[in-house]
Every structure is written in structure tokens, then in C-alpha cells.
Coordinates of C-alpha atoms in Angstrom, one line a residue:
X1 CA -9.4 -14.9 30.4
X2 CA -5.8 -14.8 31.3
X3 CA -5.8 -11.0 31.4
X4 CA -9.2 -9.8 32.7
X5 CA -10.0 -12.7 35.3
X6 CA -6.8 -13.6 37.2
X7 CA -5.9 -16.7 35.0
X8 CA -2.0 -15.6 34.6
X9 CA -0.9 -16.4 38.4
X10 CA -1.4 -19.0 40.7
X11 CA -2.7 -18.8 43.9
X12 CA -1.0 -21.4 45.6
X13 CA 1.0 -24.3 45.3
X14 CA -1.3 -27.1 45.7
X15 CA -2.9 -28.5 42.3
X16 CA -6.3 -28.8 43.7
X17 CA -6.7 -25.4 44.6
X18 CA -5.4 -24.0 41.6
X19 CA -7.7 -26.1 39.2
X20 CA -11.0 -25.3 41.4
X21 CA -9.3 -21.5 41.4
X22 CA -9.2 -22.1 37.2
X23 CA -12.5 -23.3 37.7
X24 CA -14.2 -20.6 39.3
X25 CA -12.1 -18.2 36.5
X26 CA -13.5 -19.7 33.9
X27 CA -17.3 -19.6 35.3
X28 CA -16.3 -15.6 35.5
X29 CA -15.6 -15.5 32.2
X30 CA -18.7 -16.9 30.9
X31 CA -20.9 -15.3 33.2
X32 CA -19.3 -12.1 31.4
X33 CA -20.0 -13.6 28.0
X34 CA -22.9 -13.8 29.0
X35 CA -23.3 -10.9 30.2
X36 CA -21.7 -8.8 27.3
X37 CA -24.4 -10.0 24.7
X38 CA -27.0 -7.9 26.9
X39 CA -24.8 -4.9 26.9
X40 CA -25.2 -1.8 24.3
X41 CA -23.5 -1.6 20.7
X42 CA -20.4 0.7 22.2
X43 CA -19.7 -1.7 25.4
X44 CA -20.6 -5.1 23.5
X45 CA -17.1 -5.5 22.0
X46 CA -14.9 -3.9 25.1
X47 CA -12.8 -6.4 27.5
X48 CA -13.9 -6.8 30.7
X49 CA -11.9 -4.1 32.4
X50 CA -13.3 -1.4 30.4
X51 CA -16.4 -2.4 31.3
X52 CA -16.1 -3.1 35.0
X53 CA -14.6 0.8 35.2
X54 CA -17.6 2.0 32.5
X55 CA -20.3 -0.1 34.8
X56 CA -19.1 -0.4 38.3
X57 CA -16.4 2.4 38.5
X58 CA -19.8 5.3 38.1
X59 CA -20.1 7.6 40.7
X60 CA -23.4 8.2 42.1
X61 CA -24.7 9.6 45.0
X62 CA -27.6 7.7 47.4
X63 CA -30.3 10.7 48.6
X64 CA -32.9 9.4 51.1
X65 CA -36.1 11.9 51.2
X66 CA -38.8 11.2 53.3
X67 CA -40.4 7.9 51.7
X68 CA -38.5 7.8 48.8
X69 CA -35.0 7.0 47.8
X70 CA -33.0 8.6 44.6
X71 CA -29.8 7.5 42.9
X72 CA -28.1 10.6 41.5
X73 CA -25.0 10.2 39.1
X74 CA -24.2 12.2 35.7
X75 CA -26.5 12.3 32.7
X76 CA -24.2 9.9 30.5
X77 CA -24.1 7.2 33.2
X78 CA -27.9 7.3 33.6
X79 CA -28.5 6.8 29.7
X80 CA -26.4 3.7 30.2
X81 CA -27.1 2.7 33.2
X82 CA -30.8 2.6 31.7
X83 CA -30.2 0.6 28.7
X84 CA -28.1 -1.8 30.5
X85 CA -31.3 -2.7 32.6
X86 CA -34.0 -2.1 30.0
X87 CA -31.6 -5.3 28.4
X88 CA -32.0 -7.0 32.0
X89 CA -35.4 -6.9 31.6
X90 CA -36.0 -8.1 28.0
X91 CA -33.5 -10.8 28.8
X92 CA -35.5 -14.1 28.9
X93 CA -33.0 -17.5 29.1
X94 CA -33.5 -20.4 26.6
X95 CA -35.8 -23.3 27.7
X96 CA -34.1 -26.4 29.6

């Protein structure tokens, strides 16, 4: 957490700020954790900076055609993308 979600400075000097700051780190971090359970075998064990350059770094290209609207990017990003969402989908939180 200290690495990978900003937990190594603090923002200000003011102890209130930096615990809700801390706070809002450590919700990051689980949401990740969360997160990295739904991701495939090769990503699953990777820190988070891997995987934010592997996920959100892809580039892709927007094409609007008539009606219809197409997200172009390379082969091996589309094969991940894909399972990354197929996961999404089969994702189903436990009961409260």
C-alpha cells in the first residue's frame, strides 16, 4: 500500500487530513484486492502498477461509423481486455 497507493508521503500537515487521506488509501487498496481476484492467472499476482500500465496504459483507437461505434487496439490487449470483462460479468458479490 505504501508503494502502489500514495501511502509513503503526507499530504499535509494537519492530522485530520492525513488520516481521512490514509483512509481513502486504504479503501484503494481493497477495492484492488478486490479487484485482482477477478483478473486472469498472469495479472492476478502483479502489484498494482503493473497492472494499471497492462489495463489502463492500452492504446486503442475510438472509430464512430454511421450507427455504430468500434474500439480498436492490438490483438493481445483485446484477448485481455476480454477476459478481464467476461470476469466482470461472472462476478456475483456475497449475500449481506
Amino acid at each position: 500500500m505504501k508503494l502502489d497507493f500514495g501511502g509513503d508521503t503526507l499530504p499535509c500537515s494537519d492530522f485530520n487530513a492525513n488520516a481521512l487521506c490514509f483512509l481513502i488509501s486504504a479503501l484503494s487498496y481493497n477495492l484492488f484486492a478486490l479487484m485482482r481476484q477477478l483478473l486472469p492467472g498472469e495479472l492476478a499476482q502483479h502489484r498494482a502498477i503493473t497492472i494499471r500500465w497492462c489495463l489502463y496504459g492500452m492504446a486503442a483507437k475510438v472509430v464512430k461509423t454511421g450507427r455504430q461505434l468500434f474500439v480498436k487496439l492490438a490483438e493481445r490487449h483485446r484477448m485481455l481486455l476480454e477476459q478481464v470483462l467476461i470476469a466482470l460479468k461472472a462476478f456475483e458479490p456475497p449475500p449481506i
